[in-house]
XYZ file of C-alpha atoms in Angstrom:
523
model
C 0.131 -0.158 -0.114
C 1.749 3.320 -1.072
C 1.712 6.003 1.536
C 2.415 9.471 -0.146
C 4.460 10.931 2.706
C 6.818 7.884 2.673
C 7.439 8.120 -1.094
C 8.655 11.696 -0.358
C 10.782 10.781 2.350
C 12.489 8.314 0.018
C 13.562 10.994 -2.333
C 15.112 13.086 0.197
C 18.897 13.263 -0.369
C 20.845 13.955 2.944
C 24.568 15.080 2.321
C 27.147 12.898 3.903
C 28.154 9.172 3.879
C 25.441 8.237 6.329
C 22.377 9.525 4.461
C 20.907 5.988 3.252
C 21.126 4.621 6.809
C 19.102 7.649 7.895
C 16.554 7.230 5.175
C 16.488 3.463 6.044
C 15.875 3.848 9.654
C 13.289 6.734 9.110
C 11.394 4.222 6.970
C 11.476 1.309 9.201
C 10.347 3.571 12.237
C 7.365 4.689 10.289
C 6.219 1.152 8.977
C 6.681 -0.358 12.461
C 4.254 2.314 13.940
C 1.318 2.044 11.418
C 0.037 -1.352 12.261
C 0.157 -0.911 15.979
C -1.424 2.544 15.853
C -4.364 1.105 14.062
C -5.713 -1.494 16.164
C -7.635 0.962 18.234
C -9.559 2.412 15.239
C -13.233 1.157 16.157
C -14.190 2.906 12.727
C -12.934 -0.351 10.603
C -15.845 -2.274 11.875
C -19.007 -0.982 13.435
C -20.662 -4.290 13.729
C -21.766 -5.291 17.105
C -19.964 -7.916 18.728
C -23.298 -9.515 19.666
C -23.918 -9.968 15.922
C -20.546 -11.642 15.206
C -19.552 -15.256 14.907
C -16.046 -15.602 16.309
C -14.187 -18.433 17.525
C -10.707 -18.762 19.098
C -7.620 -20.956 17.797
C -9.137 -23.815 19.890
C -12.561 -23.493 18.167
C -14.395 -21.958 21.246
C -16.975 -19.381 20.788
C -17.840 -18.962 24.447
C -16.996 -15.312 24.599
C -17.937 -12.057 23.118
C -15.324 -9.475 22.292
C -14.753 -6.785 19.687
C -12.296 -8.600 17.583
C -10.463 -11.921 18.495
C -7.792 -11.004 16.001
C -6.305 -8.411 18.267
C -5.360 -11.068 20.760
C -1.730 -10.890 19.903
C -1.597 -7.350 20.318
C -3.380 -7.714 23.931
C -1.076 -10.528 25.083
C 1.929 -8.092 24.655
C 0.101 -5.719 26.914
C -0.523 -8.361 29.515
C 3.044 -9.440 29.378
C 4.073 -5.692 30.056
C 1.778 -5.514 32.863
C 3.121 -8.493 34.582
C 6.357 -6.800 34.928
C 4.750 -4.135 37.021
C 2.641 -6.708 39.250
C 5.224 -8.379 41.075
C 2.988 -9.544 44.031
C 0.479 -11.391 41.893
C 3.534 -12.939 40.075
C 4.970 -14.153 43.360
C 1.596 -15.340 44.514
C 1.117 -17.233 41.231
C 4.641 -18.839 41.735
C 4.112 -19.685 45.400
C 0.569 -21.204 45.397
C 0.517 -22.855 41.827
C 1.320 -26.354 43.267
C -1.201 -26.048 46.016
C -4.125 -24.753 43.989
C -5.927 -23.159 46.840
C -8.743 -22.085 44.458
C -9.263 -25.622 42.793
C -13.096 -26.030 42.334
C -13.747 -22.352 42.646
C -16.094 -20.888 40.004
C -15.506 -17.054 39.946
C -17.836 -14.825 37.921
C -16.140 -11.187 37.907
C -17.111 -7.840 36.716
C -14.436 -5.518 36.819
C -12.586 -3.108 34.464
C -11.061 -5.369 31.893
C -7.461 -4.120 31.523
C -4.389 -5.543 31.180
C -3.951 -5.437 34.922
C -7.378 -7.368 35.276
C -5.978 -9.773 32.960
C -2.880 -10.717 35.067
C -5.472 -11.095 38.186
C -7.609 -13.466 36.105
C -4.754 -15.666 34.821
C -3.271 -15.806 38.453
C -6.769 -16.894 39.424
C -6.718 -19.604 36.793
C -2.993 -20.638 37.672
C -4.387 -21.287 41.446
C -7.133 -23.549 40.097
C -10.165 -21.264 39.629
C -12.549 -21.312 36.676
C -13.469 -17.685 35.552
C -16.325 -15.955 33.531
C -16.044 -12.309 33.354
C -17.901 -9.154 32.303
C -17.037 -5.363 32.347
C -18.047 -3.023 35.212
C -17.969 0.041 32.884
C -18.942 0.456 29.106
C -15.946 2.458 28.296
C -13.000 0.908 30.110
C -12.382 -2.225 28.339
C -9.325 -2.444 26.384
C -10.532 -4.709 23.278
C -7.199 -6.097 22.535
C -6.838 -7.381 26.208
C -10.339 -8.766 26.220
C -9.517 -10.620 22.926
C -6.100 -11.903 24.468
C -8.223 -13.305 27.287
C -10.877 -14.857 24.968
C -7.892 -16.540 23.001
C -6.628 -18.070 26.105
C -9.864 -19.813 26.768
C -11.430 -17.281 29.282
C -15.003 -16.586 28.574
C -14.970 -12.845 28.539
C -17.815 -10.793 27.377
C -16.970 -7.117 27.013
C -15.999 -4.454 24.600
C -15.216 -0.565 24.817
C -18.400 1.349 24.121
C -21.124 -1.008 25.156
C -24.653 0.438 25.395
C -26.655 -0.095 28.536
C -28.436 -3.069 27.078
C -25.166 -4.633 25.915
C -23.651 -4.202 29.591
C -26.463 -6.268 31.369
C -26.592 -8.670 28.325
C -22.576 -9.306 28.980
C -23.393 -9.669 32.774
C -26.135 -12.162 32.030
C -23.981 -14.134 29.530
C -21.326 -14.690 32.150
C -23.804 -16.015 34.904
C -26.732 -17.762 33.051
C -24.970 -20.564 31.123
C -25.954 -24.271 31.165
C -23.855 -26.619 33.079
C -21.808 -23.951 35.163
C -22.674 -21.988 38.083
C -20.514 -19.634 40.066
C -19.610 -20.101 43.550
C -17.633 -16.820 44.042
C -18.399 -13.138 43.133
C -15.794 -10.597 42.595
C -17.467 -7.497 41.934
C -16.503 -3.735 41.320
C -19.515 -1.382 41.825
C -22.087 -4.120 42.769
C -23.665 -4.424 39.570
C -23.124 -8.182 39.033
C -24.311 -8.756 42.669
C -27.495 -6.790 41.944
C -28.184 -8.554 38.691
C -27.793 -11.955 40.596
C -30.004 -10.906 43.242
C -32.460 -9.666 40.608
C -32.624 -12.296 38.190
C -31.028 -15.595 39.706
C -31.422 -15.377 43.773
C -31.362 -19.076 43.935
C -27.644 -19.127 42.753
C -26.776 -17.628 46.211
C -27.408 -21.130 47.645
C -24.004 -22.413 46.210
C -22.044 -19.103 46.324
C -19.732 -18.945 49.157
C -18.751 -15.379 49.216
C -18.680 -11.876 47.424
C -15.677 -9.779 47.106
C -15.957 -6.191 46.435
C -13.696 -3.309 46.012
C -15.546 -0.075 45.181
C -17.053 2.594 47.351
C -20.355 2.176 45.541
C -20.351 -1.529 45.758
C -19.424 -1.691 49.468
C -22.274 0.737 50.126
C -24.771 -1.460 48.403
C -23.546 -4.290 50.620
C -23.820 -2.625 53.468
C -27.366 -1.606 52.959
C -28.294 -5.178 51.916
C -26.762 -6.377 55.284
C -28.660 -3.595 57.400
C -31.923 -4.854 55.633
C -31.277 -8.256 56.415
C -30.889 -9.391 52.717
C -27.257 -10.226 52.424
C -27.417 -14.056 52.129
C -23.724 -14.712 51.786
C -20.632 -13.461 53.439
C -18.792 -10.456 51.814
C -15.539 -8.901 51.788
C -15.103 -5.073 51.923
C -11.705 -4.895 49.996
C -12.393 -1.189 49.457
C -11.934 -0.079 52.873
C -8.768 -2.212 53.354
C -5.571 -0.108 53.720
C -4.059 -1.462 50.826
C -6.830 -0.411 48.846
C -7.680 3.242 50.077
C -3.992 4.319 50.767
C -2.690 3.031 47.363
C -5.245 2.407 44.548
C -7.499 5.264 45.541
C -4.997 7.822 46.440
C -1.926 7.247 44.509
C -3.622 5.897 41.384
C -5.850 8.878 41.196
C -3.016 11.184 41.922
C -1.298 10.375 38.603
C -4.426 9.041 36.307
C -6.408 12.509 36.915
C -3.856 14.395 34.900
C -3.628 11.897 32.192
C -7.131 11.593 31.730
C -7.833 15.433 31.520
C -4.643 16.002 29.292
C -5.763 13.079 26.650
C -9.087 14.440 26.399
C -8.763 18.305 26.542
C -4.811 18.974 25.851
C -5.558 21.738 28.717
C -2.964 23.569 30.562
C -3.319 23.117 34.406
C -1.583 25.978 35.560
C -3.523 28.989 36.967
C -6.799 26.942 36.335
C -9.551 27.077 39.099
C -10.806 23.573 39.935
C -13.316 22.428 42.373
C -13.030 19.025 43.709
C -16.284 17.380 45.181
C -15.193 15.027 47.956
C -11.923 14.782 49.965
C -11.686 11.071 50.452
C -8.745 9.228 49.112
C -9.660 9.840 45.676
C -10.266 13.496 46.284
C -7.001 13.867 48.006
C -5.133 12.214 45.152
C -6.550 14.673 42.482
C -6.253 17.716 44.645
C -2.611 17.031 45.304
C -1.882 16.438 41.662
C -3.765 19.486 40.293
C -2.079 21.910 43.158
C 1.255 20.523 42.056
C 0.430 21.665 38.564
C -0.201 24.988 39.707
C -4.041 25.032 39.782
C -6.243 26.842 42.173
C -8.035 23.990 43.933
C -11.349 24.427 46.093
C -12.828 21.468 47.850
C -16.443 20.413 49.035
C -17.260 17.992 51.707
C -19.833 16.759 54.028
C -17.641 15.103 56.343
C -15.902 17.474 58.934
C -12.824 15.350 59.442
C -12.130 15.336 55.678
C -13.080 18.928 55.498
C -10.550 19.912 58.110
C -7.848 17.649 56.397
C -8.469 19.751 53.264
C -7.989 22.883 55.062
C -4.864 21.640 56.775
C -3.551 20.568 53.346
C -3.953 24.041 52.025
C -7.354 24.081 50.204
C -10.288 26.378 50.265
C -13.433 24.630 51.697
C -16.490 25.820 49.944
C -20.155 24.999 49.077
C -20.455 24.282 45.195
C -22.834 27.045 44.617
C -20.313 29.533 45.804
C -17.584 28.975 43.214
C -19.719 27.123 40.359
C -19.701 30.291 38.094
C -15.860 30.922 38.155
C -14.342 27.618 38.081
C -12.821 26.115 34.958
C -13.052 22.407 35.885
C -15.519 20.316 38.088
C -14.298 16.987 39.318
C -16.702 14.689 41.497
C -15.146 12.218 43.973
C -17.903 11.173 46.235
C -19.714 8.116 45.112
C -22.830 9.694 46.013
C -25.792 11.006 43.526
C -26.556 14.227 41.892
C -23.488 16.175 43.442
C -23.626 18.205 40.177
C -27.091 19.081 39.254
C -28.764 20.744 36.292
C -28.809 23.974 38.117
C -25.006 23.918 38.738
C -24.773 22.976 34.952
C -26.817 25.814 34.003
C -24.635 28.296 35.762
C -21.352 27.141 34.790
C -18.999 29.394 32.787
C -18.571 28.801 29.071
C -16.306 25.773 28.283
C -16.136 24.573 31.880
C -14.876 21.134 31.968
C -16.901 18.669 33.878
C -15.758 14.910 34.793
C -16.303 12.242 37.492
C -13.685 10.154 39.184
C -16.228 8.083 41.196
C -17.010 4.674 40.172
C -20.647 5.247 38.937
C -22.317 7.818 36.558
C -24.586 8.995 39.076
C -22.646 11.800 40.529
C -23.214 14.375 37.573
C -26.811 14.614 36.492
C -26.123 13.728 32.857
C -29.704 12.709 32.243
C -31.022 16.394 32.623
C -28.696 17.480 29.889
C -30.544 15.192 27.515
C -33.356 17.633 26.535
C -34.653 19.274 23.151
C -33.215 22.780 24.167
C -29.601 21.579 24.617
C -27.342 20.270 21.497
C -24.679 17.349 22.080
C -21.629 17.860 19.887
C -19.017 14.852 19.830
C -15.708 16.367 19.460
C -13.613 13.397 20.116
C -13.816 10.030 21.792
C -15.044 10.401 25.250
C -15.509 14.188 24.957
C -18.945 15.923 24.404
C -19.514 19.544 24.126
C -23.130 20.200 25.633
C -24.368 23.632 24.020
C -26.975 25.999 25.654
C -29.499 27.966 23.428
C -27.172 31.156 23.990
C -24.157 29.490 22.681
C -22.756 28.602 26.204
C -21.044 25.082 26.360
C -19.492 22.842 28.655
C -16.998 20.007 28.051
C -18.470 16.610 29.417
C -15.872 13.807 29.787
C -16.849 10.161 29.399
C -20.682 11.041 29.670
C -19.976 11.616 33.254
C -18.656 8.005 33.756
C -14.882 7.282 35.617
C -12.483 9.481 33.868
C -9.328 7.864 34.366
C -10.147 4.254 33.121
C -12.628 5.481 30.348
C -10.197 8.141 28.793
C -6.644 7.302 29.705
C -4.935 4.383 31.709
C -3.991 3.806 35.342
C -0.551 3.042 36.954
C -0.078 -0.828 36.818
C 2.087 -1.079 39.905
C -0.535 0.407 42.360
C -3.164 -2.033 40.798
C -0.966 -4.858 41.592
C -1.685 -3.915 45.206
C -5.212 -3.967 45.063
C -5.487 -7.075 42.707
C -3.552 -9.088 45.245
C -5.841 -7.949 48.012
C -8.755 -9.239 45.902
C -6.795 -12.670 45.244
C -5.993 -13.294 49.033
C -9.648 -12.161 49.921
C -11.132 -14.904 47.139
C -8.784 -17.485 48.626
C -9.810 -16.717 52.217
C -13.725 -16.817 51.445
C -13.531 -19.924 49.301
C -11.313 -21.869 51.801
C -13.059 -20.783 54.800
C -14.740 -23.758 56.968
C -18.560 -23.376 56.995
C -20.033 -20.936 59.712
C -16.763 -18.848 60.161
C -18.297 -16.182 58.283
C -21.905 -15.324 58.730
C -24.091 -13.460 56.370
C -22.343 -10.230 56.902
C -19.811 -7.824 55.516
C -16.337 -8.354 56.685
C -13.032 -6.260 56.713
C -9.655 -7.854 55.788
C -7.388 -8.035 59.136
C -4.415 -6.041 58.896
C -1.961 -8.870 58.802
C -3.319 -9.731 55.444
C -2.825 -5.977 54.531
C 0.665 -5.760 55.893
C 1.728 -9.134 53.821
C 0.305 -7.365 50.411
C 2.435 -4.563 50.988
C 5.546 -6.677 52.031
C 5.314 -8.429 48.725
C 5.913 -5.211 46.909
C 8.860 -3.949 48.894
C 11.426 -5.941 46.775
C 10.638 -3.734 43.872
C 12.120 -0.719 45.481
C 15.099 -2.893 47.062
C 13.420 -1.901 50.573
C 14.833 -3.368 53.671
C 12.294 -3.699 56.677
C 13.603 -3.005 60.163
C 12.935 -5.882 62.642
C 11.821 -5.449 66.070
C 13.977 -7.029 68.782
C 12.251 -9.107 71.459
C 12.417 -6.169 73.891
C 10.942 -3.837 71.514
C 8.213 -5.981 70.655
C 7.340 -6.786 74.253
C 7.426 -3.262 74.966
C 5.104 -2.141 72.255
C 2.861 -5.494 73.006
C 3.281 -6.577 69.480
C 4.080 -9.801 67.627
C 7.499 -9.392 65.902
C 5.935 -10.351 62.661
C 2.874 -8.106 63.119
C 0.259 -7.166 62.682
C 1.584 -3.911 63.433
C -1.726 -1.855 63.001
C -4.687 -2.692 65.122
C -7.556 -4.148 63.125
C -9.668 -1.222 63.697
C -7.106 1.079 62.038
C -8.393 2.505 58.869
C -8.287 5.537 56.772
C -10.074 8.753 57.815
C -13.140 9.914 56.045
C -15.107 6.649 55.517
C -18.131 7.060 57.646
C -20.202 3.957 58.132
C -23.851 4.238 59.454
C -23.816 0.542 59.991
C -20.914 0.744 62.696
C -21.881 -2.708 64.010
C -20.764 -4.314 60.771
C -17.251 -3.232 61.204
C -14.247 -5.468 62.000
C -14.201 -4.298 65.637
C -17.037 -6.727 66.437
C -15.826 -9.687 64.280
C -13.046 -11.126 66.147
C -13.025 -14.454 63.977
C -11.736 -12.306 61.273
C -8.841 -10.771 63.312
C -6.017 -13.096 63.127
C -7.661 -16.286 61.646
C -7.008 -17.292 58.231
C -8.980 -19.917 56.344
C -6.562 -21.922 54.071
C -3.248 -23.685 55.010
C -1.859 -21.893 52.129
C -2.532 -18.427 53.680
C -0.760 -19.534 56.833
C 2.278 -20.726 54.725
C 2.639 -17.272 52.895
C 2.357 -15.061 55.957
C 4.554 -17.164 58.319
C 2.207 -16.110 61.110
C 1.125 -18.006 64.093
C -2.158 -19.378 64.086
């Protein structure tokens, strides 16, 4: 295929003895870039994956992805992610012989990225069978989904699903003849909600739920309070290894990436309001402040509000600054944080986006009215135009910005994914009766173990307590070093009785012999 600019380049004459080598090198670089760049172009084939008949190389058609032919490229992305996920790789190596998840049938609903693929393949290496759907219609990496399907994982997901596609994919994971899940790994609670709604009898065989998001955990606590939670659930979101790493550090880096890729904006001097100063909000504020933005914060929690003030941010009500800010970012996990009234009062070209899990924080539905014009500028970027010509820039239709519009740091996701894997091992191997139909927090010993698996990456060396020091502090030399009630600030729970303080069975007791061996802890 002839490409005009390559032909012109070939005709250039460069003085000197190395001219031909320079031209050859330039041609080889251009030719190598073109195929790799084209794989994300969805305009090549607009046929819905649901209407395609695809098979992997083994003849299986138990999947639904955008294009199975992208599997090779997705495999390279997964291999790259493995380099930045040392704890999962260590877990895979140490536990592969014992297969602590042998017999586990895990149905998952998470973001389908290269990092999730490493987690799924780790669960497979530990003996589990997995079926997977996406928890967000925009966050799936098509080539990664193809690679998983090629490897034999039943994956039902593609980037740009409709709402109907979203629930269809979840149903295809759950409703399959001859296979019934006995574990749930959820991100946002949609999978759990769907099973409760459509297949409640399945919970008779499900041993437990592992949930990692604020939104999903909130749903579980609601079910528990109402007496409708019929299996044990692990609250991964409130574990220290999730809150202080994934929520904080991941968002601190990815908020800038998502905004840059979609808007090409300059941050210096921009006025930004961040709604919510939990760990996600803290990460966003720190990154924007470092780039020279003027950052305001809204909060309902006086503790988080005081933290924002001590960190040098102006605490305001959204109504007070809505007319002047250049960017509005929601990080609350709540609903209708930014209402139509706020949207009407925003200045021209204000950027509006969400860093929470669900698309409920911005009232996007109120913008779909005849008097407003929607203009798609680029992928995940819409201009919503008012009759007087004012427009706002809406990113990802109010859905999760970083995973919809950019990528997230692999290393920090390794921490969360390892915590999820250990939670699944714990619940699956727990003897009957250990966990009631309630929501549990992971013990700090497990948090500390996950953290310790990542320290070798930094060539970090822990100091060990002497016997005298351990006795003085009243601690075991090997931990846990944090009390079980230790959590991050800013996570109020109305259901206080569900916290780990009153669940001593979880404190230092682990279910599987495998877990004992990993952690070198005393029973």
